[in-house]
Amino acid sequence: MNRLLLLCWCLLLFTACSKVDDPAVVNPDQAAIDDKLLADYVAGNGLAGKAVKVKVGTQDTVGVYYVVEKQGTVNTLYSLSSNITVAYTGKVLTTGEVIAEVGATGVHPAFVLGQTIKGWQLGLLNGKVNKGGIIRILMASRYAYGPFAQPQLGKNGLPPNSVLDFTIQIFDVTN
């Protein structure tokens, strides 16, 4: 009886551990649309030599680009558990509509990097912008809010599958 229970527990453990790391697998059609929008935007807006496409492992594209606008002065080490103090502006890439402008009044929010949207995590971990720096992150919808509308963002709400453009100023990073 104990062996049977142990076998069931092991099977449950291994099957529960399988997950999909790349949300693009969920909707490959939308991923293709987003990736084309991003590539066209980068090429058409003078970012071809500046924007860096984030790579994860051996994958060439993940739908996130970053541009270091200002490097900053204090060397910074990022991890998903880092507490980041920022100011940021978020826009819909296709329309330019501002969906969020936070920190412009001088009050800068702090977030745990691992609790932000995936596009921020990938952009900041790979961009390695220092304290005092500014980074721009362009992200496919699957690394932001995906197919879920966000009615609280912007004047008219954020529609589903929105490709986003964030400019983030880093004030502090603590580990």
Short mmCIF file of N, CA, C and O in Angstrom, two decimals, residues 20-98:
data_model
loop_
_atom_site.label_atom_id
_atom_site.label_comp_id
_atom_site.label_asym_id
_atom_site.label_seq_id
_atom_site.Cartn_x
_atom_site.Cartn_y
_atom_site.Cartn_z
N VAL A 20 4.26 25.70 -19.19
CA VAL A 20 4.69 26.37 -20.41
C VAL A 20 5.33 27.67 -20.00
O VAL A 20 4.67 28.54 -19.42
N ASP A 21 6.63 27.84 -20.25
CA ASP A 21 7.33 29.06 -19.87
C ASP A 21 7.03 30.22 -20.81
O ASP A 21 7.09 31.36 -20.42
N ASP A 22 6.72 29.92 -22.05
CA ASP A 22 6.49 30.95 -23.03
C ASP A 22 5.01 31.07 -23.33
O ASP A 22 4.42 30.18 -23.91
N PRO A 23 4.37 32.18 -22.92
CA PRO A 23 2.95 32.33 -23.17
C PRO A 23 2.60 32.40 -24.65
O PRO A 23 1.45 32.29 -25.01
N ALA A 24 3.59 32.53 -25.53
CA ALA A 24 3.32 32.56 -26.97
C ALA A 24 2.72 31.25 -27.44
O ALA A 24 2.00 31.20 -28.43
N VAL A 25 3.00 30.17 -26.72
CA VAL A 25 2.47 28.87 -27.09
C VAL A 25 0.95 28.86 -26.96
O VAL A 25 0.26 28.16 -27.68
N VAL A 26 0.41 29.68 -26.08
CA VAL A 26 -1.02 29.72 -25.85
C VAL A 26 -1.76 30.21 -27.10
O VAL A 26 -2.78 29.67 -27.47
N ASN A 27 -1.27 31.25 -27.76
CA ASN A 27 -1.91 31.78 -28.96
C ASN A 27 -0.86 32.17 -29.99
O ASN A 27 -0.48 33.34 -30.07
N PRO A 28 -0.40 31.23 -30.79
CA PRO A 28 0.67 31.53 -31.75
C PRO A 28 0.24 32.53 -32.83
O PRO A 28 1.07 33.25 -33.36
N ASP A 29 -1.05 32.59 -33.15
CA ASP A 29 -1.52 33.56 -34.15
C ASP A 29 -1.34 35.00 -33.65
O ASP A 29 -0.86 35.86 -34.38
N GLN A 30 -1.72 35.24 -32.41
CA GLN A 30 -1.56 36.58 -31.83
C GLN A 30 -0.07 36.90 -31.67
O GLN A 30 0.35 38.03 -31.88
N ALA A 31 0.73 35.91 -31.32
CA ALA A 31 2.17 36.12 -31.19
C ALA A 31 2.76 36.59 -32.52
O ALA A 31 3.58 37.51 -32.54
N ALA A 32 2.34 36.00 -33.61
CA ALA A 32 2.84 36.39 -34.94
C ALA A 32 2.43 37.82 -35.28
O ALA A 32 3.23 38.59 -35.81
N ILE A 33 1.20 38.19 -34.94
CA ILE A 33 0.72 39.56 -35.18
C ILE A 33 1.55 40.55 -34.38
O ILE A 33 2.02 41.56 -34.90
N ASP A 34 1.72 40.27 -33.09
CA ASP A 34 2.48 41.16 -32.21
C ASP A 34 3.93 41.30 -32.66
O ASP A 34 4.48 42.40 -32.69
N ASP A 35 4.57 40.17 -33.01
CA ASP A 35 5.97 40.20 -33.41
C ASP A 35 6.17 41.03 -34.67
O ASP A 35 7.14 41.76 -34.79
N LYS A 36 5.23 40.95 -35.61
CA LYS A 36 5.31 41.75 -36.83
C LYS A 36 5.13 43.23 -36.51
O LYS A 36 5.86 44.08 -37.03
N LEU A 37 4.16 43.56 -35.65
CA LEU A 37 3.96 44.96 -35.23
C LEU A 37 5.24 45.53 -34.62
O LEU A 37 5.65 46.65 -34.94
N LEU A 38 5.86 44.76 -33.72
CA LEU A 38 7.08 45.22 -33.06
C LEU A 38 8.22 45.39 -34.07
O LEU A 38 8.91 46.42 -34.05
N ALA A 39 8.43 44.42 -34.93
CA ALA A 39 9.52 44.49 -35.91
C ALA A 39 9.31 45.68 -36.85
O ALA A 39 10.25 46.42 -37.15
N ASP A 40 8.07 45.89 -37.31
CA ASP A 40 7.78 47.03 -38.19
C ASP A 40 7.99 48.35 -37.46
O ASP A 40 8.51 49.30 -38.03
N TYR A 41 7.60 48.42 -36.19
CA TYR A 41 7.77 49.64 -35.41
C TYR A 41 9.25 49.96 -35.22
O TYR A 41 9.68 51.10 -35.41
N VAL A 42 10.01 48.96 -34.86
CA VAL A 42 11.46 49.16 -34.66
C VAL A 42 12.11 49.63 -35.96
O VAL A 42 12.88 50.60 -35.97
N ALA A 43 11.78 48.99 -37.07
CA ALA A 43 12.37 49.36 -38.37
C ALA A 43 11.91 50.73 -38.84
O ALA A 43 12.69 51.49 -39.40
N GLY A 44 10.65 51.07 -38.59
CA GLY A 44 10.09 52.32 -39.11
C GLY A 44 10.29 53.53 -38.24
O GLY A 44 9.94 54.65 -38.64
N ASN A 45 10.83 53.37 -37.06
CA ASN A 45 10.98 54.50 -36.14
C ASN A 45 12.43 54.75 -35.72
O ASN A 45 12.68 55.28 -34.64
N GLY A 46 13.36 54.36 -36.56
CA GLY A 46 14.77 54.65 -36.31
C GLY A 46 15.36 53.91 -35.12
O GLY A 46 16.34 54.37 -34.55
N LEU A 47 14.77 52.79 -34.75
CA LEU A 47 15.28 52.04 -33.60
C LEU A 47 16.08 50.81 -34.01
O LEU A 47 16.54 50.06 -33.14
N ALA A 48 16.25 50.60 -35.32
CA ALA A 48 16.90 49.38 -35.81
C ALA A 48 18.30 49.18 -35.22
O ALA A 48 18.67 48.07 -34.89
N GLY A 49 19.07 50.20 -35.03
CA GLY A 49 20.41 50.04 -34.47
C GLY A 49 20.45 50.16 -32.96
O GLY A 49 21.46 49.88 -32.34
N LYS A 50 19.33 50.60 -32.35
CA LYS A 50 19.31 50.85 -30.92
C LYS A 50 18.56 49.78 -30.13
O LYS A 50 18.98 49.41 -29.04
N ALA A 51 17.45 49.34 -30.65
CA ALA A 51 16.61 48.38 -29.92
C ALA A 51 17.24 47.00 -29.93
O ALA A 51 17.65 46.51 -30.97
N VAL A 52 17.31 46.40 -28.76
CA VAL A 52 17.89 45.07 -28.61
C VAL A 52 16.75 44.09 -28.36
O VAL A 52 15.92 44.29 -27.47
N LYS A 53 16.70 43.02 -29.14
CA LYS A 53 15.68 41.99 -28.96
C LYS A 53 16.13 41.07 -27.84
O LYS A 53 17.24 40.55 -27.85
N VAL A 54 15.27 40.90 -26.85
CA VAL A 54 15.59 40.02 -25.73
C VAL A 54 15.59 38.58 -26.20
O VAL A 54 14.71 38.16 -26.93
N LYS A 55 16.61 37.84 -25.79
CA LYS A 55 16.69 36.41 -26.08
C LYS A 55 16.57 35.66 -24.77
O LYS A 55 17.13 36.05 -23.76
N VAL A 56 15.83 34.56 -24.82
CA VAL A 56 15.71 33.70 -23.65
C VAL A 56 16.25 32.34 -24.04
O VAL A 56 15.70 31.68 -24.92
N GLY A 57 17.34 31.95 -23.43
CA GLY A 57 17.97 30.68 -23.79
C GLY A 57 18.41 30.70 -25.24
O GLY A 57 19.11 31.61 -25.67
N THR A 58 17.95 29.73 -25.99
CA THR A 58 18.33 29.64 -27.40
C THR A 58 17.29 30.27 -28.32
O THR A 58 17.49 30.30 -29.53
N GLN A 59 16.18 30.74 -27.76
CA GLN A 59 15.14 31.36 -28.57
C GLN A 59 15.63 32.71 -29.08
O GLN A 59 16.18 33.52 -28.33
N ASP A 60 15.39 32.98 -30.37
CA ASP A 60 15.84 34.22 -30.96
C ASP A 60 14.88 35.37 -30.67
O ASP A 60 15.27 36.50 -30.54
N THR A 61 13.61 35.10 -30.58
CA THR A 61 12.66 36.17 -30.36
C THR A 61 11.68 35.81 -29.26
O THR A 61 11.23 34.68 -29.19
N VAL A 62 11.40 36.76 -28.43
CA VAL A 62 10.41 36.55 -27.39
C VAL A 62 9.39 37.68 -27.36
O VAL A 62 8.54 37.70 -26.51
N GLY A 63 9.46 38.61 -28.27
CA GLY A 63 8.47 39.68 -28.30
C GLY A 63 8.76 40.83 -27.36
O GLY A 63 7.86 41.57 -27.00
N VAL A 64 10.01 40.99 -26.94
CA VAL A 64 10.40 42.11 -26.08
C VAL A 64 11.68 42.73 -26.63
O VAL A 64 12.65 42.02 -26.92
N TYR A 65 11.66 44.05 -26.79
CA TYR A 65 12.84 44.82 -27.18
C TYR A 65 13.10 45.84 -26.07
O TYR A 65 12.18 46.29 -25.41
N TYR A 66 14.36 46.23 -25.92
CA TYR A 66 14.67 47.31 -25.00
C TYR A 66 15.67 48.26 -25.64
O TYR A 66 16.46 47.88 -26.51
N VAL A 67 15.59 49.51 -25.21
CA VAL A 67 16.53 50.55 -25.63
C VAL A 67 16.98 51.25 -24.35
O VAL A 67 16.14 51.76 -23.59
N VAL A 68 18.27 51.26 -24.08
CA VAL A 68 18.79 51.99 -22.93
C VAL A 68 18.92 53.45 -23.36
O VAL A 68 19.78 53.79 -24.16
N GLU A 69 18.03 54.29 -22.85
CA GLU A 69 18.03 55.72 -23.20
C GLU A 69 19.14 56.46 -22.44
O GLU A 69 19.76 57.37 -22.96
N LYS A 70 19.33 56.06 -21.18
CA LYS A 70 20.38 56.65 -20.33
C LYS A 70 20.85 55.53 -19.41
O LYS A 70 20.04 54.90 -18.74
N GLN A 71 22.15 55.28 -19.39
CA GLN A 71 22.68 54.13 -18.65
C GLN A 71 22.57 54.29 -17.14
O GLN A 71 22.38 53.33 -16.42
N GLY A 72 22.71 55.49 -16.62
CA GLY A 72 22.74 55.68 -15.17
C GLY A 72 24.16 55.57 -14.65
O GLY A 72 25.08 55.23 -15.38
N THR A 73 24.34 55.88 -13.37
CA THR A 73 25.70 55.99 -12.84
C THR A 73 26.09 54.94 -11.81
O THR A 73 27.26 54.66 -11.64
N VAL A 74 25.13 54.37 -11.10
CA VAL A 74 25.45 53.44 -10.03
C VAL A 74 25.19 52.02 -10.52
O VAL A 74 24.08 51.68 -10.91
N ASN A 75 26.25 51.18 -10.54
CA ASN A 75 26.09 49.80 -10.99
C ASN A 75 24.99 49.11 -10.20
O ASN A 75 24.92 49.23 -8.98
N THR A 76 24.14 48.37 -10.92
CA THR A 76 22.97 47.78 -10.31
C THR A 76 22.88 46.31 -10.69
O THR A 76 23.07 45.95 -11.84
N LEU A 77 22.56 45.49 -9.70
CA LEU A 77 22.35 44.06 -9.92
C LEU A 77 20.87 43.77 -9.76
O LEU A 77 20.27 44.11 -8.75
N TYR A 78 20.26 43.17 -10.80
CA TYR A 78 18.83 42.85 -10.77
C TYR A 78 18.62 41.37 -10.57
O TYR A 78 19.36 40.54 -11.09
N SER A 79 17.55 41.05 -9.85
CA SER A 79 17.03 39.68 -9.77
C SER A 79 15.52 39.83 -9.68
O SER A 79 14.99 40.93 -9.50
N LEU A 80 14.81 38.73 -9.81
CA LEU A 80 13.35 38.81 -9.73
C LEU A 80 12.88 39.24 -8.35
O LEU A 80 11.76 39.71 -8.19
N SER A 81 13.74 39.11 -7.34
CA SER A 81 13.36 39.54 -6.00
C SER A 81 13.79 40.98 -5.70
O SER A 81 13.55 41.47 -4.60
N SER A 82 14.39 41.65 -6.67
CA SER A 82 14.81 43.04 -6.47
C SER A 82 13.59 43.94 -6.27
O SER A 82 12.57 43.78 -6.92
N ASN A 83 13.75 44.89 -5.37
CA ASN A 83 12.73 45.92 -5.16
C ASN A 83 13.16 47.13 -6.00
O ASN A 83 14.24 47.67 -5.76
N ILE A 84 12.35 47.53 -6.96
CA ILE A 84 12.71 48.62 -7.86
C ILE A 84 11.83 49.83 -7.59
O ILE A 84 10.62 49.71 -7.45
N THR A 85 12.46 51.00 -7.47
CA THR A 85 11.74 52.26 -7.30
C THR A 85 11.85 53.00 -8.62
O THR A 85 12.96 53.21 -9.12
N VAL A 86 10.70 53.36 -9.20
CA VAL A 86 10.67 53.84 -10.58
C VAL A 86 9.68 54.98 -10.78
O VAL A 86 8.84 55.25 -9.93
N ALA A 87 9.81 55.60 -11.94
CA ALA A 87 8.76 56.43 -12.54
C ALA A 87 8.61 55.88 -13.94
O ALA A 87 9.60 55.44 -14.54
N TYR A 88 7.40 55.85 -14.48
CA TYR A 88 7.25 55.28 -15.81
C TYR A 88 6.05 55.86 -16.55
O TYR A 88 5.12 56.38 -15.96
N THR A 89 6.14 55.75 -17.88
CA THR A 89 5.03 56.08 -18.76
C THR A 89 4.80 54.87 -19.64
O THR A 89 5.74 54.35 -20.24
N GLY A 90 3.56 54.43 -19.71
CA GLY A 90 3.19 53.31 -20.56
C GLY A 90 2.26 53.79 -21.65
O GLY A 90 1.34 54.57 -21.40
N LYS A 91 2.51 53.34 -22.88
CA LYS A 91 1.69 53.72 -24.03
C LYS A 91 1.31 52.49 -24.83
O LYS A 91 2.05 51.50 -24.85
N VAL A 92 0.20 52.60 -25.56
CA VAL A 92 -0.15 51.59 -26.53
C VAL A 92 0.71 51.87 -27.76
O VAL A 92 0.72 52.99 -28.27
N LEU A 93 1.46 50.89 -28.21
CA LEU A 93 2.41 51.09 -29.30
C LEU A 93 1.74 51.56 -30.58
O LEU A 93 2.25 52.45 -31.26
N THR A 94 0.61 51.00 -30.91
CA THR A 94 -0.03 51.30 -32.20
C THR A 94 -0.72 52.65 -32.25
O THR A 94 -0.84 53.25 -33.32
N THR A 95 -1.17 53.17 -31.09
CA THR A 95 -1.91 54.45 -31.09
C THR A 95 -1.16 55.57 -30.39
O THR A 95 -1.49 56.74 -30.59
N GLY A 96 -0.21 55.23 -29.54
CA GLY A 96 0.49 56.24 -28.76
C GLY A 96 -0.29 56.72 -27.55
O GLY A 96 0.16 57.60 -26.82
N GLU A 97 -1.47 56.14 -27.31
CA GLU A 97 -2.29 56.55 -26.17
C GLU A 97 -1.57 56.18 -24.86
O GLU A 97 -1.13 55.06 -24.67
N VAL A 98 -1.47 57.17 -23.98
CA VAL A 98 -0.85 56.95 -22.67
C VAL A 98 -1.84 56.18 -21.81
O VAL A 98 -2.98 56.60 -21.62
#
